Amino acid sequence: AQTVTQSQPEMSVQEAETVTLSCTYDTSENNYYLFWYKQPPSRQMILVIRQEAYKQQNATENRFSVNFQKAAKSFSLKISDSQLGDTAMYFCAFTGSGTYKYIFGTGTRLKVLA
Amino acid sequence: DTAVSQTPKYLVTQMGNDKSIKCEQNLGHDTMYWYKQDSKKFLKIMFSYNNKELIINETVPNRFSPKSPDKAHLNLHINSLELGDSAVYFCASSMWDRGNQPQHFGDGTRLSIL
């Protein structure tokens, strides 16, 4: 069975600093897709970044980037120049190619400190 | 121009009642989902419809009944509400393309059972 593990329930970072959130997953598939979602206190679920497993290049979106290690089944999110608005729950998600099911991790609560 | 809209945003009701949550998306997506997020923020898939066809039906009590009248709508009806049903329910939609398309979420419906 596929699983997604986020081992850091809570993290904090000073404003303008860099923080890395970890995510590991387990699958026997070779082709799949990975996502990071952000859920601020407003409750919305917002897509941050996504990665296709067949692409070796790590995805980046402005201050957000991933470190995708396929062999290690690791998909960490790096947030550079952290801002107060980055305070949120962050969820890692996995879906296999050809499946409708998305599997979410348990989330990491990130607090950015002024 | 809300992409995925759920109504109501808040629902407070007595145990034993029947209630419905509605979801509509205007993104032209062909797949819609219902998730339950519990008090620990764990996000669990409940149902998914693709082109009005039920494709995911997780282990959910049969008091929960989804209905998809068309591709743009997915409603959730809950009979005989119980205390354990208290949670935030999220609707989401995506364009299914081998799983590589991210899901777009509504703002959630907070259901509180008294």
PDB file of C-alpha atoms in Angstrom:
ATOM      1  CA  ALA A   1       0.000   0.000   0.000  1.00  0.00           C
ATOM      2  CA  GLN A   2       1.148   3.514  -0.704  1.00  0.00           C
ATOM      3  CA  THR A   3       1.880   5.727   2.270  1.00  0.00           C
ATOM      4  CA  VAL A   4       3.059   9.284   2.842  1.00  0.00           C
ATOM      5  CA  THR A   5       4.940  10.201   6.013  1.00  0.00           C
ATOM      6  CA  GLN A   6       5.647  13.659   7.381  1.00  0.00           C
ATOM      7  CA  SER A   7       7.784  13.161  10.459  1.00  0.00           C
ATOM      8  CA  GLN A   8       7.767  16.750  11.708  1.00  0.00           C
ATOM      9  CA  PRO A   9       4.425  17.625  13.327  1.00  0.00           C
ATOM     10  CA  GLU A  10       5.545  21.184  14.085  1.00  0.00           C
ATOM     11  CA  MET A  11       8.340  23.501  13.029  1.00  0.00           C
ATOM     12  CA  SER A  12       9.194  27.136  13.453  1.00  0.00           C
ATOM     13  CA  VAL A  13      11.497  29.467  11.561  1.00  0.00           C
ATOM     14  CA  GLN A  14      12.533  33.078  11.883  1.00  0.00           C
ATOM     15  CA  GLU A  15      11.294  35.484   9.266  1.00  0.00           C
ATOM     16  CA  ALA A  16      13.681  35.696   6.278  1.00  0.00           C
ATOM     17  CA  GLU A  17      15.332  32.396   7.180  1.00  0.00           C
ATOM     18  CA  THR A  18      15.154  29.122   5.256  1.00  0.00           C
ATOM     19  CA  VAL A  19      13.291  26.034   6.419  1.00  0.00           C
ATOM     20  CA  THR A  20      12.972  22.513   5.031  1.00  0.00           C
ATOM     21  CA  LEU A  21       9.945  20.290   5.581  1.00  0.00           C
ATOM     22  CA  SER A  22      10.444  16.587   5.089  1.00  0.00           C
ATOM     23  CA  CYS A  23       8.231  14.042   3.366  1.00  0.00           C
ATOM     24  CA  THR A  24       8.849  10.402   2.573  1.00  0.00           C
ATOM     25  CA  TYR A  25       6.588   8.028   0.724  1.00  0.00           C
ATOM     26  CA  ASP A  26       6.353   4.384  -0.096  1.00  0.00           C
ATOM     27  CA  THR A  27       5.297   2.998  -3.440  1.00  0.00           C
ATOM     28  CA  SER A  28       6.200   0.232  -5.847  1.00  0.00           C
ATOM     29  CA  GLU A  29       5.234   2.341  -8.839  1.00  0.00           C
ATOM     30  CA  ASN A  30       7.793   3.902 -11.098  1.00  0.00           C
ATOM     31  CA  ASN A  31       5.687   6.755 -12.407  1.00  0.00           C
ATOM     32  CA  TYR A  32       3.796   8.988  -9.998  1.00  0.00           C
ATOM     33  CA  TYR A  33       3.247  12.572  -8.948  1.00  0.00           C
ATOM     34  CA  LEU A  34       4.000  14.455  -5.743  1.00  0.00           C
ATOM     35  CA  PHE A  35       2.530  17.676  -4.420  1.00  0.00           C
ATOM     36  CA  TRP A  36       2.890  20.079  -1.539  1.00  0.00           C
ATOM     37  CA  TYR A  37      -0.222  21.867  -0.338  1.00  0.00           C
ATOM     38  CA  LYS A  38      -0.463  24.717   2.149  1.00  0.00           C
ATOM     39  CA  GLN A  39      -3.378  25.214   4.533  1.00  0.00           C
ATOM     40  CA  PRO A  40      -3.252  28.602   6.295  1.00  0.00           C
ATOM     41  CA  PRO A  41      -5.493  29.363   9.285  1.00  0.00           C
ATOM     42  CA  SER A  42      -8.156  30.470   6.802  1.00  0.00           C
ATOM     43  CA  ARG A  43      -8.606  26.741   6.096  1.00  0.00           C
ATOM     44  CA  GLN A  44      -8.106  26.892   2.329  1.00  0.00           C
ATOM     45  CA  MET A  45      -5.969  24.194   0.708  1.00  0.00           C
ATOM     46  CA  ILE A  46      -3.578  25.825  -1.728  1.00  0.00           C
ATOM     47  CA  LEU A  47      -1.244  24.048  -4.123  1.00  0.00           C
ATOM     48  CA  VAL A  48       2.358  25.113  -3.516  1.00  0.00           C
ATOM     49  CA  ILE A  49       4.368  22.963  -5.897  1.00  0.00           C
ATOM     50  CA  ARG A  50       4.279  19.664  -7.773  1.00  0.00           C
ATOM     51  CA  GLN A  51       6.817  17.179  -9.091  1.00  0.00           C
ATOM     52  CA  GLU A  52       6.582  14.447 -11.698  1.00  0.00           C
ATOM     53  CA  ALA A  53       8.585  11.382 -10.696  1.00  0.00           C
ATOM     54  CA  TYR A  54       9.978  10.894 -14.195  1.00  0.00           C
ATOM     55  CA  LYS A  55      11.578  14.343 -14.105  1.00  0.00           C
ATOM     56  CA  GLN A  56      14.982  14.461 -12.476  1.00  0.00           C
ATOM     57  CA  GLN A  57      14.999  18.218 -12.199  1.00  0.00           C
ATOM     58  CA  ASN A  58      13.669  19.549  -8.914  1.00  0.00           C
ATOM     59  CA  ALA A  59      10.587  21.764  -9.201  1.00  0.00           C
ATOM     60  CA  THR A  60      10.778  25.393  -8.086  1.00  0.00           C
ATOM     61  CA  GLU A  61       8.129  28.058  -7.611  1.00  0.00           C
ATOM     62  CA  ASN A  62       9.575  31.398  -6.526  1.00  0.00           C
ATOM     63  CA  ARG A  63      10.692  30.929  -2.888  1.00  0.00           C
ATOM     64  CA  PHE A  64       9.541  27.308  -2.807  1.00  0.00           C
ATOM     65  CA  SER A  65      11.641  24.443  -4.098  1.00  0.00           C
ATOM     66  CA  VAL A  66      11.761  20.707  -3.605  1.00  0.00           C
ATOM     67  CA  ASN A  67      14.529  18.206  -3.111  1.00  0.00           C
ATOM     68  CA  PHE A  68      13.245  15.104  -4.853  1.00  0.00           C
ATOM     69  CA  GLN A  69      15.271  11.972  -4.182  1.00  0.00           C
ATOM     70  CA  LYS A  70      13.530   9.173  -6.068  1.00  0.00           C
ATOM     71  CA  ALA A  71      15.746   6.339  -4.875  1.00  0.00           C
ATOM     72  CA  ALA A  72      15.293   7.405  -1.267  1.00  0.00           C
ATOM     73  CA  LYS A  73      11.581   8.139  -1.834  1.00  0.00           C
ATOM     74  CA  SER A  74      12.011  11.541  -0.320  1.00  0.00           C
ATOM     75  CA  PHE A  75      10.309  14.781  -1.315  1.00  0.00           C
ATOM     76  CA  SER A  76      11.249  17.680   0.937  1.00  0.00           C
ATOM     77  CA  LEU A  77      10.041  21.269   0.600  1.00  0.00           C
ATOM     78  CA  LYS A  78      12.412  24.167   1.063  1.00  0.00           C
ATOM     79  CA  ILE A  79      11.031  27.602   1.806  1.00  0.00           C
ATOM     80  CA  SER A  80      13.535  30.413   1.347  1.00  0.00           C
ATOM     81  CA  ASP A  81      13.234  33.914   2.788  1.00  0.00           C
ATOM     82  CA  SER A  82      10.335  32.817   5.000  1.00  0.00           C
ATOM     83  CA  GLN A  83       7.506  35.291   5.385  1.00  0.00           C
ATOM     84  CA  LEU A  84       4.851  35.636   8.070  1.00  0.00           C
ATOM     85  CA  GLY A  85       2.260  34.641   5.474  1.00  0.00           C
ATOM     86  CA  ASP A  86       3.945  31.251   5.137  1.00  0.00           C
ATOM     87  CA  THR A  87       2.573  30.283   8.559  1.00  0.00           C
ATOM     88  CA  ALA A  88       0.322  27.308   7.782  1.00  0.00           C
ATOM     89  CA  MET A  89      -0.081  23.544   7.798  1.00  0.00           C
ATOM     90  CA  TYR A  90       1.845  21.951   4.941  1.00  0.00           C
ATOM     91  CA  PHE A  91       0.703  18.666   3.455  1.00  0.00           C
ATOM     92  CA  CYS A  92       2.669  16.380   1.207  1.00  0.00           C
ATOM     93  CA  ALA A  93       0.561  14.347  -1.239  1.00  0.00           C
ATOM     94  CA  PHE A  94       1.150  11.434  -3.595  1.00  0.00           C
ATOM     95  CA  THR A  95      -0.781  10.012  -6.500  1.00  0.00           C
ATOM     96  CA  GLY A  96       0.150   7.159  -8.783  1.00  0.00           C
ATOM     97  CA  SER A  97      -0.133   7.374 -12.530  1.00  0.00           C
ATOM     98  CA  GLY A  98      -3.492   6.060 -13.659  1.00  0.00           C
ATOM     99  CA  THR A  99      -5.134   6.273 -10.250  1.00  0.00           C
ATOM    100  CA  TYR A 100      -7.679   8.761  -9.029  1.00  0.00           C
ATOM    101  CA  LYS A 101      -6.587   8.488  -5.429  1.00  0.00           C
ATOM    102  CA  TYR A 102      -4.429  11.142  -3.758  1.00  0.00           C
ATOM    103  CA  ILE A 103      -2.791  10.175  -0.479  1.00  0.00           C
ATOM    104  CA  PHE A 104      -1.961  12.941   1.954  1.00  0.00           C
ATOM    105  CA  GLY A 105       0.566  12.997   4.767  1.00  0.00           C
ATOM    106  CA  THR A 106      -0.410  14.031   8.283  1.00  0.00           C
ATOM    107  CA  GLY A 107       0.907  17.557   7.822  1.00  0.00           C
ATOM    108  CA  THR A 108       3.572  19.790   9.339  1.00  0.00           C
ATOM    109  CA  ARG A 109       2.506  22.910  11.178  1.00  0.00           C
ATOM    110  CA  LEU A 110       4.934  25.696  10.294  1.00  0.00           C
ATOM    111  CA  LYS A 111       5.110  28.898  12.260  1.00  0.00           C
ATOM    112  CA  VAL A 112       7.107  31.840  10.956  1.00  0.00           C
ATOM    113  CA  LEU A 113       8.316  34.069  13.790  1.00  0.00           C
ATOM    114  CA  ALA A 114       8.732  37.828  13.475  1.00  0.00           C
TER     115      ALA A 114
ATOM    116  CA  ASP B   1     -15.200  33.788  -9.911  1.00  0.00           C
ATOM    117  CA  THR B   2     -14.793  31.153  -7.161  1.00  0.00           C
ATOM    118  CA  ALA B   3     -13.354  27.962  -8.627  1.00  0.00           C
ATOM    119  CA  VAL B   4     -14.667  25.366  -6.152  1.00  0.00           C
ATOM    120  CA  SER B   5     -17.445  26.552  -3.899  1.00  0.00           C
ATOM    121  CA  GLN B   6     -19.025  24.702  -1.013  1.00  0.00           C
ATOM    122  CA  THR B   7     -22.136  25.598   0.913  1.00  0.00           C
ATOM    123  CA  PRO B   8     -22.631  26.055   3.733  1.00  0.00           C
ATOM    124  CA  LYS B   9     -19.289  27.078   5.245  1.00  0.00           C
ATOM    125  CA  TYR B  10     -20.494  26.248   8.741  1.00  0.00           C
ATOM    126  CA  LEU B  11     -23.098  23.745   9.834  1.00  0.00           C
ATOM    127  CA  VAL B  12     -24.136  23.286  13.452  1.00  0.00           C
ATOM    128  CA  THR B  13     -26.788  20.674  14.131  1.00  0.00           C
ATOM    129  CA  GLN B  14     -28.087  18.144  16.604  1.00  0.00           C
ATOM    130  CA  MET B  15     -27.173  14.501  16.734  1.00  0.00           C
ATOM    131  CA  GLY B  16     -29.586  12.365  14.733  1.00  0.00           C
ATOM    132  CA  ASN B  17     -30.390  15.024  12.135  1.00  0.00           C
ATOM    133  CA  ASP B  18     -29.894  14.711   8.386  1.00  0.00           C
ATOM    134  CA  LYS B  19     -27.889  17.350   6.533  1.00  0.00           C
ATOM    135  CA  SER B  20     -26.448  18.056   3.089  1.00  0.00           C
ATOM    136  CA  ILE B  21     -23.373  19.879   1.844  1.00  0.00           C
ATOM    137  CA  LYS B  22     -23.231  21.139  -1.725  1.00  0.00           C
ATOM    138  CA  CYS B  23     -20.226  21.588  -3.966  1.00  0.00           C
ATOM    139  CA  GLU B  24     -19.883  23.197  -7.355  1.00  0.00           C
ATOM    140  CA  GLN B  25     -16.846  23.787  -9.549  1.00  0.00           C
ATOM    141  CA  ASN B  26     -16.554  26.073 -12.560  1.00  0.00           C
ATOM    142  CA  LEU B  27     -13.135  24.884 -13.715  1.00  0.00           C
ATOM    143  CA  GLY B  28     -14.412  22.438 -16.303  1.00  0.00           C
ATOM    144  CA  HIS B  29     -12.915  19.525 -14.361  1.00  0.00           C
ATOM    145  CA  ASP B  30     -14.201  16.007 -14.821  1.00  0.00           C
ATOM    146  CA  THR B  31     -13.361  14.574 -11.393  1.00  0.00           C
ATOM    147  CA  MET B  32     -14.616  15.652  -7.974  1.00  0.00           C
ATOM    148  CA  TYR B  33     -13.799  14.469  -4.452  1.00  0.00           C
ATOM    149  CA  TRP B  34     -14.986  14.629  -0.874  1.00  0.00           C
ATOM    150  CA  TYR B  35     -12.460  14.611   1.952  1.00  0.00           C
ATOM    151  CA  LYS B  36     -12.901  14.601   5.709  1.00  0.00           C
ATOM    152  CA  GLN B  37     -10.387  16.505   7.852  1.00  0.00           C
ATOM    153  CA  ASP B  38     -10.522  15.576  11.517  1.00  0.00           C
ATOM    154  CA  SER B  39      -9.475  17.622  14.529  1.00  0.00           C
ATOM    155  CA  LYS B  40      -5.852  16.498  14.122  1.00  0.00           C
ATOM    156  CA  LYS B  41      -5.893  17.857  10.550  1.00  0.00           C
ATOM    157  CA  PHE B  42      -5.673  14.389   9.002  1.00  0.00           C
ATOM    158  CA  LEU B  43      -7.145  14.531   5.486  1.00  0.00           C
ATOM    159  CA  LYS B  44      -8.902  11.369   4.356  1.00  0.00           C
ATOM    160  CA  ILE B  45     -10.535  10.684   0.998  1.00  0.00           C
ATOM    161  CA  MET B  46     -14.171   9.632   1.220  1.00  0.00           C
ATOM    162  CA  PHE B  47     -15.536   9.591  -2.317  1.00  0.00           C
ATOM    163  CA  SER B  48     -14.603  10.488  -5.843  1.00  0.00           C
ATOM    164  CA  TYR B  49     -16.626  10.847  -9.022  1.00  0.00           C
ATOM    165  CA  ASN B  50     -15.327  10.960 -12.565  1.00  0.00           C
ATOM    166  CA  ASN B  51     -17.825  12.144 -15.168  1.00  0.00           C
ATOM    167  CA  LYS B  52     -20.662  11.444 -12.704  1.00  0.00           C
ATOM    168  CA  GLU B  53     -19.459   7.896 -12.094  1.00  0.00           C
ATOM    169  CA  LEU B  54     -18.450   6.817  -8.583  1.00  0.00           C
ATOM    170  CA  ILE B  55     -14.824   5.692  -8.736  1.00  0.00           C
ATOM    171  CA  ILE B  56     -13.637   5.882  -5.139  1.00  0.00           C
ATOM    172  CA  ASN B  57     -15.732   4.789  -2.193  1.00  0.00           C
ATOM    173  CA  GLU B  58     -13.569   4.439   0.866  1.00  0.00           C
ATOM    174  CA  THR B  59     -14.666   2.763   4.071  1.00  0.00           C
ATOM    175  CA  VAL B  60     -17.299   5.298   4.967  1.00  0.00           C
ATOM    176  CA  PRO B  61     -20.508   4.568   6.897  1.00  0.00           C
ATOM    177  CA  ASN B  62     -23.458   4.206   4.544  1.00  0.00           C
ATOM    178  CA  ARG B  63     -25.068   7.141   6.353  1.00  0.00           C
ATOM    179  CA  PHE B  64     -22.942   9.180   3.938  1.00  0.00           C
ATOM    180  CA  SER B  65     -24.307   9.314   0.421  1.00  0.00           C
ATOM    181  CA  PRO B  66     -22.726  11.346  -2.360  1.00  0.00           C
ATOM    182  CA  LYS B  67     -24.623  12.455  -5.435  1.00  0.00           C
ATOM    183  CA  SER B  68     -23.259  13.915  -8.633  1.00  0.00           C
ATOM    184  CA  PRO B  69     -26.035  15.282 -10.866  1.00  0.00           C
ATOM    185  CA  ASP B  70     -23.474  16.493 -13.405  1.00  0.00           C
ATOM    186  CA  LYS B  71     -19.703  16.911 -13.758  1.00  0.00           C
ATOM    187  CA  ALA B  72     -19.753  20.323 -12.083  1.00  0.00           C
ATOM    188  CA  HIS B  73     -21.602  19.299  -8.930  1.00  0.00           C
ATOM    189  CA  LEU B  74     -20.966  16.825  -6.135  1.00  0.00           C
ATOM    190  CA  ASN B  75     -23.185  16.880  -3.071  1.00  0.00           C
ATOM    191  CA  LEU B  76     -22.848  14.989   0.190  1.00  0.00           C
ATOM    192  CA  HIS B  77     -25.841  13.921   2.221  1.00  0.00           C
ATOM    193  CA  ILE B  78     -25.404  12.627   5.761  1.00  0.00           C
ATOM    194  CA  ASN B  79     -28.152  10.772   7.621  1.00  0.00           C
ATOM    195  CA  SER B  80     -28.489  10.310  11.369  1.00  0.00           C
ATOM    196  CA  LEU B  81     -25.555  12.517  12.269  1.00  0.00           C
ATOM    197  CA  GLU B  82     -23.266  11.316  15.068  1.00  0.00           C
ATOM    198  CA  LEU B  83     -20.793  13.142  17.292  1.00  0.00           C
ATOM    199  CA  GLY B  84     -17.899  11.557  15.409  1.00  0.00           C
ATOM    200  CA  ASP B  85     -19.042  13.215  12.200  1.00  0.00           C
ATOM    201  CA  SER B  86     -17.823  16.567  13.514  1.00  0.00           C
ATOM    202  CA  ALA B  87     -15.035  17.612  11.148  1.00  0.00           C
ATOM    203  CA  VAL B  88     -14.235  19.873   8.237  1.00  0.00           C
ATOM    204  CA  TYR B  89     -15.410  18.445   4.916  1.00  0.00           C
ATOM    205  CA  PHE B  90     -13.560  19.503   1.792  1.00  0.00           C
ATOM    206  CA  CYS B  91     -14.711  19.236  -1.763  1.00  0.00           C
ATOM    207  CA  ALA B  92     -12.046  19.163  -4.469  1.00  0.00           C
ATOM    208  CA  SER B  93     -11.892  18.826  -8.220  1.00  0.00           C
ATOM    209  CA  SER B  94      -9.300  18.024 -10.846  1.00  0.00           C
ATOM    210  CA  MET B  95      -8.949  17.230 -14.515  1.00  0.00           C
ATOM    211  CA  TRP B  96      -8.006  13.595 -14.517  1.00  0.00           C
ATOM    212  CA  ASP B  97      -4.982  13.027 -16.699  1.00  0.00           C
ATOM    213  CA  ARG B  98      -3.192   9.986 -15.309  1.00  0.00           C
ATOM    214  CA  GLY B  99      -3.089  11.697 -11.935  1.00  0.00           C
ATOM    215  CA  ASN B 100      -0.675  14.464 -12.811  1.00  0.00           C
ATOM    216  CA  GLN B 101      -3.162  17.266 -12.378  1.00  0.00           C
ATOM    217  CA  PRO B 102      -3.387  18.840  -8.933  1.00  0.00           C
ATOM    218  CA  GLN B 103      -6.620  19.041  -7.058  1.00  0.00           C
ATOM    219  CA  HIS B 104      -8.349  22.350  -6.434  1.00  0.00           C
ATOM    220  CA  PHE B 105     -10.094  22.589  -3.092  1.00  0.00           C
ATOM    221  CA  GLY B 106     -13.118  24.420  -1.797  1.00  0.00           C
ATOM    222  CA  ASP B 107     -12.916  26.377   1.446  1.00  0.00           C
ATOM    223  CA  GLY B 108     -14.342  23.537   3.486  1.00  0.00           C
ATOM    224  CA  THR B 109     -17.514  23.077   5.523  1.00  0.00           C
ATOM    225  CA  ARG B 110     -17.082  22.898   9.277  1.00  0.00           C
ATOM    226  CA  LEU B 111     -19.690  20.488  10.621  1.00  0.00           C
ATOM    227  CA  SER B 112     -20.307  20.594  14.369  1.00  0.00           C
ATOM    228  CA  ILE B 113     -22.610  18.072  16.008  1.00  0.00           C
ATOM    229  CA  LEU B 114     -24.137  19.059  19.346  1.00  0.00           C
TER     230      LEU B 114
END
